C-alpha positions as a LaTeX table, in Angstrom:
\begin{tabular}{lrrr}
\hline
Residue & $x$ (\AA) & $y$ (\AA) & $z$ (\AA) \\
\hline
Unk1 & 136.43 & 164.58 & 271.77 \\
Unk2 & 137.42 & 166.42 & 268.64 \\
Unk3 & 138.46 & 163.50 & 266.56 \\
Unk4 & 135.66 & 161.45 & 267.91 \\
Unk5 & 132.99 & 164.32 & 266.28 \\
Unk6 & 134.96 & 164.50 & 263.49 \\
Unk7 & 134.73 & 160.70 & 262.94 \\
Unk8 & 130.95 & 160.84 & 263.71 \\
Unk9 & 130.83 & 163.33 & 261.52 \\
Unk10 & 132.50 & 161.53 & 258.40 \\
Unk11 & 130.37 & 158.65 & 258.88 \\
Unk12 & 127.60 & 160.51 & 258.69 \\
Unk13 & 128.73 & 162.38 & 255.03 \\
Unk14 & 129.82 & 158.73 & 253.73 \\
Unk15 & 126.42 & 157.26 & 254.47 \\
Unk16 & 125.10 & 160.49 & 253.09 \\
Unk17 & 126.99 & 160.19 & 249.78 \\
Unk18 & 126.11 & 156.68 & 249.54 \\
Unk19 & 122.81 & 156.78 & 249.63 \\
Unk20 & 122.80 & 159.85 & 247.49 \\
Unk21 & 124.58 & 157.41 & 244.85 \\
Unk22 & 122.08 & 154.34 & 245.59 \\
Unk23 & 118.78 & 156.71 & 244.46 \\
Unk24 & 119.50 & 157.18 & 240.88 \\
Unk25 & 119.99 & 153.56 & 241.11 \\
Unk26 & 116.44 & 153.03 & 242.29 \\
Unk27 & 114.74 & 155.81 & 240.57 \\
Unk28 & 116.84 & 154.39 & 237.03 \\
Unk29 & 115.29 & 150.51 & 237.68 \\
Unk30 & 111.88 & 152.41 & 238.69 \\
Unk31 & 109.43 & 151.25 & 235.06 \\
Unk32 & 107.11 & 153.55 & 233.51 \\
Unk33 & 104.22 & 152.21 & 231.31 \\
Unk34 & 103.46 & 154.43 & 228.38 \\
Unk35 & 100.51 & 153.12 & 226.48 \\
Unk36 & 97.25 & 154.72 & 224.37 \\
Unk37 & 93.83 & 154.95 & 226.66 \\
Unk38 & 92.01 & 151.75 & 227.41 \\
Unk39 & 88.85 & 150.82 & 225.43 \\
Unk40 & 85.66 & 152.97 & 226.78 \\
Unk41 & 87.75 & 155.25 & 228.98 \\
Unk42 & 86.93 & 158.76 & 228.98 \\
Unk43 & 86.53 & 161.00 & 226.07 \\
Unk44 & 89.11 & 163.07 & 225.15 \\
Unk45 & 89.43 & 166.46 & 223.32 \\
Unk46 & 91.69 & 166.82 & 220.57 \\
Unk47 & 92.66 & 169.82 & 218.61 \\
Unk48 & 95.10 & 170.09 & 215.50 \\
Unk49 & 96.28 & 172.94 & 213.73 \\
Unk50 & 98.63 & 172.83 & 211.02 \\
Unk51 & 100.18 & 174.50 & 208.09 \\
Unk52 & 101.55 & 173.11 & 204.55 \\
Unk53 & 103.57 & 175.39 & 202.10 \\
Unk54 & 105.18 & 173.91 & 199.11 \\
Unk55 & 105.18 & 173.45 & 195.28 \\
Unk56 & 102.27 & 171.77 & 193.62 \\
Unk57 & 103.55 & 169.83 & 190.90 \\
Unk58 & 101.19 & 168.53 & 187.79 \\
Unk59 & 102.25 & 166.23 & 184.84 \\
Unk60 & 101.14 & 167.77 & 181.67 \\
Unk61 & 103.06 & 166.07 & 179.03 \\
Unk62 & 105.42 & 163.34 & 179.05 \\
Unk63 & 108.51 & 164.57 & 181.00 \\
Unk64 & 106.76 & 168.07 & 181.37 \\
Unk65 & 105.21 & 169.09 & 184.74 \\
Unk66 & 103.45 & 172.75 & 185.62 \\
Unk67 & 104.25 & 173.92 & 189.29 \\
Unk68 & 101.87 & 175.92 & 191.11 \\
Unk69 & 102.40 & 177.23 & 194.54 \\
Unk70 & 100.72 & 175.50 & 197.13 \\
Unk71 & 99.64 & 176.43 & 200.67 \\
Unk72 & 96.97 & 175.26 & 202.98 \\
Unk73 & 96.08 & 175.39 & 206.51 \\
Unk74 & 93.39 & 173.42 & 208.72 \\
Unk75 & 92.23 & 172.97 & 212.04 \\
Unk76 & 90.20 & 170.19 & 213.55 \\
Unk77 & 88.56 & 169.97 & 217.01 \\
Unk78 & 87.08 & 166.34 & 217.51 \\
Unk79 & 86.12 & 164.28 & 220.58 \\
Unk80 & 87.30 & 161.00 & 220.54 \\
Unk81 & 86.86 & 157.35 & 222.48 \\
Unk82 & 89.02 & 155.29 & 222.53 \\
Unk83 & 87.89 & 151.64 & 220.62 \\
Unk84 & 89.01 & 147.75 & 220.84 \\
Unk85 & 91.57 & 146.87 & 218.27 \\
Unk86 & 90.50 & 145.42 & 215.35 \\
Unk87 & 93.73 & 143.71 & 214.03 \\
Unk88 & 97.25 & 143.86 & 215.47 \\
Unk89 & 100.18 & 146.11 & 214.88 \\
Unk90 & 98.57 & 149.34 & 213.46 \\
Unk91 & 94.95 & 147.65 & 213.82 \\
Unk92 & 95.26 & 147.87 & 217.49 \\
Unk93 & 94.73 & 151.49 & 217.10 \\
Unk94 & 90.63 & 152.57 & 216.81 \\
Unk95 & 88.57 & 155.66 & 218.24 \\
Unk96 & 85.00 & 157.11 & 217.59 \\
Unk97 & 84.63 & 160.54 & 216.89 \\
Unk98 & 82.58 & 163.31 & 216.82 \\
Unk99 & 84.30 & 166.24 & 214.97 \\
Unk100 & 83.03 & 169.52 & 216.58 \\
Unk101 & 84.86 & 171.78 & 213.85 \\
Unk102 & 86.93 & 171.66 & 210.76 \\
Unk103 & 87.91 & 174.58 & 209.12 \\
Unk104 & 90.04 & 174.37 & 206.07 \\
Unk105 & 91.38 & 176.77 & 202.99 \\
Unk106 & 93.82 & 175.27 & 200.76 \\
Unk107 & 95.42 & 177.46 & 197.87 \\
Unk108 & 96.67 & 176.28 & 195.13 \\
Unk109 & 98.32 & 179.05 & 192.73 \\
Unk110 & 95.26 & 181.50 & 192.18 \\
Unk111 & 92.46 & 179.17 & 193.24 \\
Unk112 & 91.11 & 178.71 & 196.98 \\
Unk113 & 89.03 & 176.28 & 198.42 \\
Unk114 & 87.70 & 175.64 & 201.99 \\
Unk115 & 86.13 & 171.87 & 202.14 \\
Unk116 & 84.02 & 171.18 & 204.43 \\
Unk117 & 82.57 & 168.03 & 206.39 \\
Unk118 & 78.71 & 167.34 & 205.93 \\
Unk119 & 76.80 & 167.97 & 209.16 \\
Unk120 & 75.75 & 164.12 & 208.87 \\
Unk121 & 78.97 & 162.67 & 208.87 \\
Unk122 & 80.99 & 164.25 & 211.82 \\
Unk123 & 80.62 & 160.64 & 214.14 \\
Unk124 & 83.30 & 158.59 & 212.44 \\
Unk125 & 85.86 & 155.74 & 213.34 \\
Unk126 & 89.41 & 156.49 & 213.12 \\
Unk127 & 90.99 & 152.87 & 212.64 \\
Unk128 & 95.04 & 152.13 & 212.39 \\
Unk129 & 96.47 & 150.95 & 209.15 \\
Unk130 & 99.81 & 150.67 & 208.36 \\
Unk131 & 99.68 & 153.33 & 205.78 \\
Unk132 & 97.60 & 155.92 & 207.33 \\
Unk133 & 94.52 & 155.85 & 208.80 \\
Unk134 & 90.88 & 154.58 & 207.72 \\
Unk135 & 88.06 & 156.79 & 208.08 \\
Unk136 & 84.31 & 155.96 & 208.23 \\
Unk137 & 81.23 & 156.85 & 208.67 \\
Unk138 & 78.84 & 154.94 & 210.56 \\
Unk139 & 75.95 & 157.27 & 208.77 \\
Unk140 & 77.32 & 156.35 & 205.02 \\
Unk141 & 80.32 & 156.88 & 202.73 \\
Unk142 & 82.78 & 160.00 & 203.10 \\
Unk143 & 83.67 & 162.01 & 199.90 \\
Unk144 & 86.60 & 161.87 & 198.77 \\
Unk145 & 87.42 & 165.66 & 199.47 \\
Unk146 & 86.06 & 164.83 & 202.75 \\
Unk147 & 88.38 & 162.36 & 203.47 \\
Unk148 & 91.38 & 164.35 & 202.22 \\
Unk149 & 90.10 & 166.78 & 205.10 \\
Unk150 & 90.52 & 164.31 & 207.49 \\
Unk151 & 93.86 & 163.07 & 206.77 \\
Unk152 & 95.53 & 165.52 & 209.24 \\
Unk153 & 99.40 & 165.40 & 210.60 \\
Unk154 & 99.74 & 164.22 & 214.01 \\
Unk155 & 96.84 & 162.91 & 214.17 \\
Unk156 & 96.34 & 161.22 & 217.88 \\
Unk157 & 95.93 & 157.75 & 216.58 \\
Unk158 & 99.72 & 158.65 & 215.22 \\
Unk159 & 100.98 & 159.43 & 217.97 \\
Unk160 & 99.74 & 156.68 & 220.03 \\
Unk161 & 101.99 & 154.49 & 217.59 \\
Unk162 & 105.06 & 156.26 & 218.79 \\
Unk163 & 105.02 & 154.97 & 222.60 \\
Unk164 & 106.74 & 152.01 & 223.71 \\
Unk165 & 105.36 & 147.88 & 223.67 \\
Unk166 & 106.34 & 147.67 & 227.04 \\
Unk167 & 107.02 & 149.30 & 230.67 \\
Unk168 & 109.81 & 151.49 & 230.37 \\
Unk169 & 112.60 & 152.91 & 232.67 \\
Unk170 & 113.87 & 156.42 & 232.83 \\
Unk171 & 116.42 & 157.09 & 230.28 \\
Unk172 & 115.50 & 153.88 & 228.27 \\
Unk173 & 115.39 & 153.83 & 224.11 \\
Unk174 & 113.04 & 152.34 & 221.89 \\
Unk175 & 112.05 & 152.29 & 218.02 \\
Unk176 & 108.39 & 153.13 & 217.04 \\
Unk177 & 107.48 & 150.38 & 214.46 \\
Unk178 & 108.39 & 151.24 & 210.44 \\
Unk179 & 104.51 & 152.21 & 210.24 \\
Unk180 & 104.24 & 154.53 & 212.51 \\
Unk181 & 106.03 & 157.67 & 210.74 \\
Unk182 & 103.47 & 157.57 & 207.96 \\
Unk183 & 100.53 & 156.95 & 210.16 \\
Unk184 & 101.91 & 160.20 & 211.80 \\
Unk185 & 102.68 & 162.34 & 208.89 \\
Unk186 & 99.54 & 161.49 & 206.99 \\
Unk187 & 102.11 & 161.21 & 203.83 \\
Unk188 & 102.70 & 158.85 & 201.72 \\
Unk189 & 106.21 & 160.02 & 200.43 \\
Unk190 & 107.66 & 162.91 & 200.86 \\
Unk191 & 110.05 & 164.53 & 198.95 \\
Unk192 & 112.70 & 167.47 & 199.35 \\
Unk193 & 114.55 & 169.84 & 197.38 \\
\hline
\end{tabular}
């Protein structure tokens, strides 16, 4: 009777063990589809804060420069919706917004500014390019200081380029396209000492 339990028993912890070692198995081939929201789905709120400190450089001569220090900080509160694709690649990418708030102070040396956005112009389009992205106003043309306020790192749009083209699995690797780092960083180069 004891070796009959005892066989029972070890039965029971090998079928244990092997379906303990058949789940990850399942759960691993189990595909996960990470994608930007559909076209008219629900608005979404979006808030970005960030802050730049660095070295403003100016050319003044030929092969002289002035440097200035430079630091700014921003934050931006918009609604957005998301919008069909105009293009492909970065194109795909589109959203109307309303920006609630944008408050801004950039220093440079001695001199402060905070730029705002005209009351008029906070519904804009957000649209994908493959080096940054194009802003507009529905209700006329954007300054260009006014633009500059709007070109913000990690901007949702940017982000939305990092997911994957297809479904997924747990565990599974994938490269954003070459784009989608400078639709992210807002940059155009960067540089570091």
């Amino acid at each position: 009777m004891i070796a009959a339990s005892r066989s029972s028993r070890s039965l029971a912890f090998a079928f244990a063990g092997l379906w303990f070692l058949a789940l990850p198995t399942a759960n691993a081939a189990e595909q996960y589809t990470l994608a930007p929201p559909a076209p008219q789905s629900a608005v979404q709120a979006v808030e970005i804060h960030f802050q730049v400190a660095g070295t403003a450089e100016f050319a003044i001569e030929k092969g002289q420069s002035l440097a200035h220090p430079l630091y700014a900080q921003a934050t931006l509160k918009f609604r957005e919706r998301a919008l069909p694709g105009s293009g492909r690649e970065a194109q795909t990418l589109r959203a109307l917004r309303y920006y609630d708030a944008i408050e801004a102070k950039i220093r440079v040396a001695d001199h402060e500014t905070s730029p705002q956005l005209a009351d008029n112009r906070r519904l804009l389009v957000a649209e994908g390019r493959r080096d940054g992205i194009l802003f507009y106003s529905p209700q006329g043309p954007l300054t260009a200081l006014e633009l500059e306020l709007l070109r913000a790192p990690g901007d949702s749009l940017g982000l939305f380029a990092l997911l994957p083209p297809k479904p997924v699995a747990v565990g599974e690797k994938w490269s954003p396209p070459t784009w989608a780092g400078q639709m992210l960083t807002a940059s155009v180069s960067v540089s570091r000492s």
